[in-house]
């Protein structure tokens, strides 16, 4: 007698769910996959009707499936969201240029407006040129800091309230492990939150927080969604790579390990002493972005690049060397001023614009918007 | 010796290790070495029916072009690579011990590439 789906008892199972061990058929798989994401969204009350939401789209598997599912759930359950695709072009030849073609294809398939913001427009540097200047050691630091700010700025340009990203359960579990291994208790307390929001910046959330990578890939496969899958050519974060391999070994031995690690992270209550160390939030004096010092991380990194002292934004020693080498020269390339899109500016004293700098509600950088 | 014809597909970036070719039409012997050795063997060699574990070894020895560690680990595929047998998760089909039949389609998809 053939095995039957654990849910409908009618069709032949095609997948063993890692989360539950259930053997289910294709129809039931699509149904539970989509419904679980919907439940995650509604239980966390992520959206309000009328919200403008940008989907951070890289062309990879997670964001491709996310765009598909967000569009479908928005229609099916009448969320009333206005959806956008937002992509960051880091300027990596042979990697990002190819994956952006996938995003453009998604844009046509889902009929969503797409905005692409590039490092080159925003910072005057591409990752290719940064790697040429700094080598392959700290390039991921530049990319990470620049991407975070670029996403917020792209979102501000689109006038959206919220960015959703394709981070999945494996990513969250991996981050929990990394924060434990690094002893980063403050981040450990925050990293499992489904939605992060300072008082000021645009909300960011992870509708796939409880969705296994295996199921995302299976969903993309059975739905025949096209995505781009090439490793970044500038070698990935080695530490994260080890955490990932370790997690995959745990998953092979016990598939619930991923969700168990997320639950452990959620159950950790971080004491006040651990979070006290977090520096008070400020506004960057040069570009208006959130900062923990007078200058935000991106402005410090950019100044280091421009002055040929790339370590300035990476090590304390580098920063001291930069300060010792004299004041910031005039005419240095800076990042366009960022106006928070908020009703309650957090620190009015330091958000005073720099004299002589054009302040615009939306950043005046050039963006190629491909209308949907 | 009789042979089994099968189709192998790579996805999720795995094809990059296999000459960037996604689809491979193969013909493999019905009986293969029990120790998964893919070189020619004599009559005294113990044999078994062609299964996925053997196929993985055969692909490594005859089709893989680079970085074996991204494909195999401990005599099977590396954790994080999904395998489908005729569009069914191989975990439902006995994984490596699944005996390949004529006309089968085996798909290998990496989940490890960036999202």
PDB file of C-alpha atoms in Angstrom, chain A residues 133-349:
ATOM      1  CA  UNK A 133      41.790  49.724  -2.667  1.00  0.00           C
ATOM      2  CA  UNK A 134      41.563  47.627   0.529  1.00  0.00           C
ATOM      3  CA  UNK A 135      42.179  44.068  -0.624  1.00  0.00           C
ATOM      4  CA  UNK A 136      40.090  41.081   0.377  1.00  0.00           C
ATOM      5  CA  UNK A 137      40.466  41.237   4.115  1.00  0.00           C
ATOM      6  CA  UNK A 138      37.944  43.744   5.421  1.00  0.00           C
ATOM      7  CA  UNK A 139      35.874  44.214   2.301  1.00  0.00           C
ATOM      8  CA  UNK A 140      32.840  42.468   3.878  1.00  0.00           C
ATOM      9  CA  UNK A 141      32.793  45.131   6.627  1.00  0.00           C
ATOM     10  CA  UNK A 142      32.434  47.862   3.999  1.00  0.00           C
ATOM     11  CA  UNK A 143      29.790  45.918   2.148  1.00  0.00           C
ATOM     12  CA  UNK A 144      27.731  45.173   5.278  1.00  0.00           C
ATOM     13  CA  UNK A 145      27.767  48.747   6.586  1.00  0.00           C
ATOM     14  CA  UNK A 146      27.118  50.244   3.172  1.00  0.00           C
ATOM     15  CA  UNK A 147      24.284  47.840   2.382  1.00  0.00           C
ATOM     16  CA  UNK A 148      22.422  48.480   5.615  1.00  0.00           C
ATOM     17  CA  UNK A 149      22.455  52.217   5.060  1.00  0.00           C
ATOM     18  CA  UNK A 150      21.691  51.893   1.342  1.00  0.00           C
ATOM     19  CA  UNK A 151      18.588  49.818   2.103  1.00  0.00           C
ATOM     20  CA  UNK A 152      17.294  52.449   4.535  1.00  0.00           C
ATOM     21  CA  UNK A 153      18.001  55.205   2.057  1.00  0.00           C
ATOM     22  CA  UNK A 154      16.390  53.331  -0.801  1.00  0.00           C
ATOM     23  CA  UNK A 155      13.362  52.760   1.420  1.00  0.00           C
ATOM     24  CA  UNK A 156      13.214  56.464   2.280  1.00  0.00           C
ATOM     25  CA  UNK A 157      13.305  57.302  -1.439  1.00  0.00           C
ATOM     26  CA  UNK A 158      10.384  55.000  -2.043  1.00  0.00           C
ATOM     27  CA  UNK A 159       8.607  56.513   0.951  1.00  0.00           C
ATOM     28  CA  UNK A 160       7.976  53.104   2.483  1.00  0.00           C
ATOM     29  CA  UNK A 161       7.245  52.354   6.146  1.00  0.00           C
ATOM     30  CA  UNK A 162       8.711  48.922   6.220  1.00  0.00           C
ATOM     31  CA  UNK A 163      11.362  46.702   4.629  1.00  0.00           C
ATOM     32  CA  UNK A 164      10.866  42.939   4.619  1.00  0.00           C
ATOM     33  CA  UNK A 165      13.887  40.726   4.051  1.00  0.00           C
ATOM     34  CA  UNK A 166      14.244  37.068   3.128  1.00  0.00           C
ATOM     35  CA  UNK A 167      16.125  36.013   6.278  1.00  0.00           C
ATOM     36  CA  UNK A 168      15.005  32.470   7.034  1.00  0.00           C
ATOM     37  CA  UNK A 169      15.024  30.228  10.110  1.00  0.00           C
ATOM     38  CA  UNK A 170      18.476  28.867   9.257  1.00  0.00           C
ATOM     39  CA  UNK A 171      19.854  32.417   9.039  1.00  0.00           C
ATOM     40  CA  UNK A 172      18.353  33.359  12.414  1.00  0.00           C
ATOM     41  CA  UNK A 173      19.622  30.169  14.107  1.00  0.00           C
ATOM     42  CA  UNK A 174      23.054  30.765  12.615  1.00  0.00           C
ATOM     43  CA  UNK A 175      23.085  34.316  13.998  1.00  0.00           C
ATOM     44  CA  UNK A 176      22.080  33.045  17.451  1.00  0.00           C
ATOM     45  CA  UNK A 177      25.028  30.620  17.367  1.00  0.00           C
ATOM     46  CA  UNK A 178      27.445  33.298  16.168  1.00  0.00           C
ATOM     47  CA  UNK A 179      26.378  35.729  18.881  1.00  0.00           C
ATOM     48  CA  UNK A 180      26.872  33.023  21.511  1.00  0.00           C
ATOM     49  CA  UNK A 181      30.277  32.116  20.135  1.00  0.00           C
ATOM     50  CA  UNK A 182      31.330  35.761  20.075  1.00  0.00           C
ATOM     51  CA  UNK A 183      29.869  36.496  23.500  1.00  0.00           C
ATOM     52  CA  UNK A 184      27.819  39.280  21.970  1.00  0.00           C
ATOM     53  CA  UNK A 185      25.052  39.165  24.562  1.00  0.00           C
ATOM     54  CA  UNK A 186      23.380  42.410  23.565  1.00  0.00           C
ATOM     55  CA  UNK A 187      22.946  41.202  19.972  1.00  0.00           C
ATOM     56  CA  UNK A 188      21.891  37.763  21.195  1.00  0.00           C
ATOM     57  CA  UNK A 189      18.981  39.470  22.931  1.00  0.00           C
ATOM     58  CA  UNK A 190      17.908  41.261  19.759  1.00  0.00           C
ATOM     59  CA  UNK A 191      18.718  38.880  16.938  1.00  0.00           C
ATOM     60  CA  UNK A 192      15.619  36.706  17.198  1.00  0.00           C
ATOM     61  CA  UNK A 193      13.190  39.644  17.072  1.00  0.00           C
ATOM     62  CA  UNK A 194      10.967  39.340  14.023  1.00  0.00           C
ATOM     63  CA  UNK A 195      10.787  43.091  13.637  1.00  0.00           C
ATOM     64  CA  UNK A 196      13.473  45.570  14.543  1.00  0.00           C
ATOM     65  CA  UNK A 197      12.817  49.234  14.768  1.00  0.00           C
ATOM     66  CA  UNK A 198      14.652  52.036  16.361  1.00  0.00           C
ATOM     67  CA  UNK A 199      12.485  54.990  17.268  1.00  0.00           C
ATOM     68  CA  UNK A 200      13.496  56.563  14.030  1.00  0.00           C
ATOM     69  CA  UNK A 201      14.461  54.290  11.180  1.00  0.00           C
ATOM     70  CA  UNK A 202      12.279  52.304   8.897  1.00  0.00           C
ATOM     71  CA  UNK A 203      10.955  49.030  10.300  1.00  0.00           C
ATOM     72  CA  UNK A 204      12.627  45.843   9.164  1.00  0.00           C
ATOM     73  CA  UNK A 205      11.153  42.441   9.506  1.00  0.00           C
ATOM     74  CA  UNK A 206      11.627  38.805   8.576  1.00  0.00           C
ATOM     75  CA  UNK A 207       8.404  37.041   7.588  1.00  0.00           C
ATOM     76  CA  UNK A 208      10.477  33.861   6.965  1.00  0.00           C
ATOM     77  CA  UNK A 209      11.860  33.837  10.512  1.00  0.00           C
ATOM     78  CA  UNK A 210      10.342  30.380  11.141  1.00  0.00           C
ATOM     79  CA  UNK A 211      10.652  29.098   7.571  1.00  0.00           C
ATOM     80  CA  UNK A 212      13.307  26.469   6.946  1.00  0.00           C
ATOM     81  CA  UNK A 213      15.744  27.016   4.120  1.00  0.00           C
ATOM     82  CA  UNK A 214      15.037  23.509   2.875  1.00  0.00           C
ATOM     83  CA  UNK A 215      11.356  24.364   2.443  1.00  0.00           C
ATOM     84  CA  UNK A 216      12.136  27.669   0.723  1.00  0.00           C
ATOM     85  CA  UNK A 217      14.319  25.869  -1.803  1.00  0.00           C
ATOM     86  CA  UNK A 218      11.727  23.104  -2.263  1.00  0.00           C
ATOM     87  CA  UNK A 219       8.989  25.721  -2.706  1.00  0.00           C
ATOM     88  CA  UNK A 220      11.043  27.535  -5.354  1.00  0.00           C
ATOM     89  CA  UNK A 221      11.740  24.207  -7.071  1.00  0.00           C
ATOM     90  CA  UNK A 222       8.133  22.985  -7.168  1.00  0.00           C
ATOM     91  CA  UNK A 223       6.799  26.435  -8.160  1.00  0.00           C
ATOM     92  CA  UNK A 224       9.523  26.684 -10.816  1.00  0.00           C
ATOM     93  CA  UNK A 225      10.589  30.107  -9.553  1.00  0.00           C
ATOM     94  CA  UNK A 226      13.780  31.338 -11.135  1.00  0.00           C
ATOM     95  CA  UNK A 227      16.451  32.633  -8.814  1.00  0.00           C
ATOM     96  CA  UNK A 228      20.117  33.424  -8.975  1.00  0.00           C
ATOM     97  CA  UNK A 229      22.578  31.303  -7.035  1.00  0.00           C
ATOM     98  CA  UNK A 230      26.198  32.230  -7.200  1.00  0.00           C
ATOM     99  CA  UNK A 231      28.434  32.802  -4.243  1.00  0.00           C
ATOM    100  CA  UNK A 232      29.752  36.348  -3.903  1.00  0.00           C
ATOM    101  CA  UNK A 233      33.121  36.452  -5.638  1.00  0.00           C
ATOM    102  CA  UNK A 234      34.732  38.320  -2.740  1.00  0.00           C
ATOM    103  CA  UNK A 235      34.905  35.294  -0.422  1.00  0.00           C
ATOM    104  CA  UNK A 236      32.137  35.023   2.145  1.00  0.00           C
ATOM    105  CA  UNK A 237      32.410  35.564   5.877  1.00  0.00           C
ATOM    106  CA  UNK A 238      34.465  32.574   7.062  1.00  0.00           C
ATOM    107  CA  UNK A 239      33.133  32.641  10.614  1.00  0.00           C
ATOM    108  CA  UNK A 240      29.539  32.558   9.406  1.00  0.00           C
ATOM    109  CA  UNK A 241      30.522  29.745   7.048  1.00  0.00           C
ATOM    110  CA  UNK A 242      31.652  27.601   9.980  1.00  0.00           C
ATOM    111  CA  UNK A 243      28.493  28.399  11.933  1.00  0.00           C
ATOM    112  CA  UNK A 244      26.470  27.403   8.868  1.00  0.00           C
ATOM    113  CA  UNK A 245      28.266  24.074   8.360  1.00  0.00           C
ATOM    114  CA  UNK A 246      27.865  23.263  12.047  1.00  0.00           C
ATOM    115  CA  UNK A 247      24.150  24.088  11.890  1.00  0.00           C
ATOM    116  CA  UNK A 248      23.672  21.898   8.798  1.00  0.00           C
ATOM    117  CA  UNK A 249      25.343  18.994  10.626  1.00  0.00           C
ATOM    118  CA  UNK A 250      23.028  19.497  13.598  1.00  0.00           C
ATOM    119  CA  UNK A 251      20.045  19.651  11.240  1.00  0.00           C
ATOM    120  CA  UNK A 252      21.082  16.395   9.565  1.00  0.00           C
ATOM    121  CA  UNK A 253      21.161  14.668  12.951  1.00  0.00           C
ATOM    122  CA  UNK A 254      17.995  16.290  14.283  1.00  0.00           C
ATOM    123  CA  UNK A 255      15.977  18.501  11.928  1.00  0.00           C
ATOM    124  CA  UNK A 256      14.224  20.378  14.722  1.00  0.00           C
ATOM    125  CA  UNK A 257      17.619  21.791  15.827  1.00  0.00           C
ATOM    126  CA  UNK A 258      17.084  24.975  13.821  1.00  0.00           C
ATOM    127  CA  UNK A 259      13.758  25.895  15.354  1.00  0.00           C
ATOM    128  CA  UNK A 260      15.038  24.781  18.792  1.00  0.00           C
ATOM    129  CA  UNK A 261      17.997  27.166  18.565  1.00  0.00           C
ATOM    130  CA  UNK A 262      15.667  30.034  17.603  1.00  0.00           C
ATOM    131  CA  UNK A 263      13.466  29.233  20.595  1.00  0.00           C
ATOM    132  CA  UNK A 264      16.527  29.184  22.859  1.00  0.00           C
ATOM    133  CA  UNK A 265      17.498  32.604  21.531  1.00  0.00           C
ATOM    134  CA  UNK A 266      13.987  33.909  22.137  1.00  0.00           C
ATOM    135  CA  UNK A 267      13.961  32.523  25.664  1.00  0.00           C
ATOM    136  CA  UNK A 268      17.189  34.295  26.599  1.00  0.00           C
ATOM    137  CA  UNK A 269      16.427  37.262  28.748  1.00  0.00           C
ATOM    138  CA  UNK A 270      19.229  39.720  28.462  1.00  0.00           C
ATOM    139  CA  UNK A 271      19.927  41.583  31.668  1.00  0.00           C
ATOM    140  CA  UNK A 272      20.153  45.350  31.807  1.00  0.00           C
ATOM    141  CA  UNK A 273      23.902  45.282  32.363  1.00  0.00           C
ATOM    142  CA  UNK A 274      24.456  43.636  28.993  1.00  0.00           C
ATOM    143  CA  UNK A 275      22.434  46.174  27.057  1.00  0.00           C
ATOM    144  CA  UNK A 276      23.654  49.185  29.029  1.00  0.00           C
ATOM    145  CA  UNK A 277      26.913  49.070  27.135  1.00  0.00           C
ATOM    146  CA  UNK A 278      25.164  49.908  23.906  1.00  0.00           C
ATOM    147  CA  UNK A 279      26.022  53.437  23.057  1.00  0.00           C
ATOM    148  CA  UNK A 280      23.393  56.080  22.990  1.00  0.00           C
ATOM    149  CA  UNK A 281      22.018  56.732  19.536  1.00  0.00           C
ATOM    150  CA  UNK A 282      23.021  59.874  17.776  1.00  0.00           C
ATOM    151  CA  UNK A 283      22.584  61.391  14.374  1.00  0.00           C
ATOM    152  CA  UNK A 284      25.611  61.507  12.103  1.00  0.00           C
ATOM    153  CA  UNK A 285      26.823  65.097  11.865  1.00  0.00           C
ATOM    154  CA  UNK A 286      27.854  64.649   8.265  1.00  0.00           C
ATOM    155  CA  UNK A 287      25.065  62.675   6.626  1.00  0.00           C
ATOM    156  CA  UNK A 288      22.152  62.582   9.072  1.00  0.00           C
ATOM    157  CA  UNK A 289      22.054  58.781   9.393  1.00  0.00           C
ATOM    158  CA  UNK A 290      21.845  56.979  12.761  1.00  0.00           C
ATOM    159  CA  UNK A 291      25.215  56.819  14.447  1.00  0.00           C
ATOM    160  CA  UNK A 292      26.760  55.863  17.755  1.00  0.00           C
ATOM    161  CA  UNK A 293      29.537  58.427  17.406  1.00  0.00           C
ATOM    162  CA  UNK A 294      29.675  61.888  15.826  1.00  0.00           C
ATOM    163  CA  UNK A 295      30.065  60.218  12.448  1.00  0.00           C
ATOM    164  CA  UNK A 296      28.139  57.164  11.335  1.00  0.00           C
ATOM    165  CA  UNK A 297      30.023  54.024  10.406  1.00  0.00           C
ATOM    166  CA  UNK A 298      29.523  54.560   6.668  1.00  0.00           C
ATOM    167  CA  UNK A 299      30.872  58.131   6.766  1.00  0.00           C
ATOM    168  CA  UNK A 300      33.913  56.954   8.741  1.00  0.00           C
ATOM    169  CA  UNK A 301      34.547  54.138   6.263  1.00  0.00           C
ATOM    170  CA  UNK A 302      34.058  56.472   3.307  1.00  0.00           C
ATOM    171  CA  UNK A 303      36.424  59.094   4.718  1.00  0.00           C
ATOM    172  CA  UNK A 304      39.035  56.384   5.265  1.00  0.00           C
ATOM    173  CA  UNK A 305      38.638  55.242   1.659  1.00  0.00           C
ATOM    174  CA  UNK A 306      38.812  58.773   0.290  1.00  0.00           C
ATOM    175  CA  UNK A 307      41.907  59.617   2.317  1.00  0.00           C
ATOM    176  CA  UNK A 308      43.617  56.351   1.489  1.00  0.00           C
ATOM    177  CA  UNK A 309      43.407  55.079   5.100  1.00  0.00           C
ATOM    178  CA  UNK A 310      40.982  52.234   4.745  1.00  0.00           C
ATOM    179  CA  UNK A 311      41.451  50.973   8.315  1.00  0.00           C
ATOM    180  CA  UNK A 312      39.964  54.163   9.775  1.00  0.00           C
ATOM    181  CA  UNK A 313      36.505  52.699  10.051  1.00  0.00           C
ATOM    182  CA  UNK A 314      37.620  49.213  11.017  1.00  0.00           C
ATOM    183  CA  UNK A 315      39.993  49.374  13.958  1.00  0.00           C
ATOM    184  CA  UNK A 316      40.366  51.840  16.824  1.00  0.00           C
ATOM    185  CA  UNK A 317      43.975  52.204  15.857  1.00  0.00           C
ATOM    186  CA  UNK A 318      42.997  53.085  12.308  1.00  0.00           C
ATOM    187  CA  UNK A 319      40.562  55.704  13.543  1.00  0.00           C
ATOM    188  CA  UNK A 320      43.215  57.275  15.766  1.00  0.00           C
ATOM    189  CA  UNK A 321      45.657  57.359  12.863  1.00  0.00           C
ATOM    190  CA  UNK A 322      43.065  59.127  10.755  1.00  0.00           C
ATOM    191  CA  UNK A 323      42.379  61.680  13.489  1.00  0.00           C
ATOM    192  CA  UNK A 324      46.101  62.210  14.022  1.00  0.00           C
ATOM    193  CA  UNK A 325      46.654  62.862  10.334  1.00  0.00           C
ATOM    194  CA  UNK A 326      44.738  66.104  10.567  1.00  0.00           C
ATOM    195  CA  UNK A 327      41.216  67.405  10.088  1.00  0.00           C
ATOM    196  CA  UNK A 328      38.930  66.234   7.326  1.00  0.00           C
ATOM    197  CA  UNK A 329      39.985  68.063   4.169  1.00  0.00           C
ATOM    198  CA  UNK A 330      37.492  70.306   2.380  1.00  0.00           C
ATOM    199  CA  UNK A 331      35.765  68.956  -0.649  1.00  0.00           C
ATOM    200  CA  UNK A 332      35.905  65.353   0.547  1.00  0.00           C
ATOM    201  CA  UNK A 333      33.258  63.167  -1.037  1.00  0.00           C
ATOM    202  CA  UNK A 334      30.381  62.631   1.387  1.00  0.00           C
ATOM    203  CA  UNK A 335      27.131  60.725   1.422  1.00  0.00           C
ATOM    204  CA  UNK A 336      24.034  62.778   0.541  1.00  0.00           C
ATOM    205  CA  UNK A 337      22.195  64.032   3.619  1.00  0.00           C
ATOM    206  CA  UNK A 338      19.622  61.645   5.047  1.00  0.00           C
ATOM    207  CA  UNK A 339      16.367  62.961   6.407  1.00  0.00           C
ATOM    208  CA  UNK A 340      14.652  60.419   8.615  1.00  0.00           C
ATOM    209  CA  UNK A 341      11.152  59.846   7.528  1.00  0.00           C
ATOM    210  CA  UNK A 342       9.589  60.108  10.941  1.00  0.00           C
ATOM    211  CA  UNK A 343       7.175  62.214  12.934  1.00  0.00           C
ATOM    212  CA  UNK A 344       9.323  62.240  16.029  1.00  0.00           C
ATOM    213  CA  UNK A 345      12.923  63.198  15.432  1.00  0.00           C
ATOM    214  CA  UNK A 346      14.891  61.676  18.270  1.00  0.00           C
ATOM    215  CA  UNK A 347      17.618  64.179  18.861  1.00  0.00           C
ATOM    216  CA  UNK A 348      16.783  67.609  17.557  1.00  0.00           C
ATOM    217  CA  UNK A 349      20.039  69.145  18.761  1.00  0.00           C
TER     218      UNK A 349
END
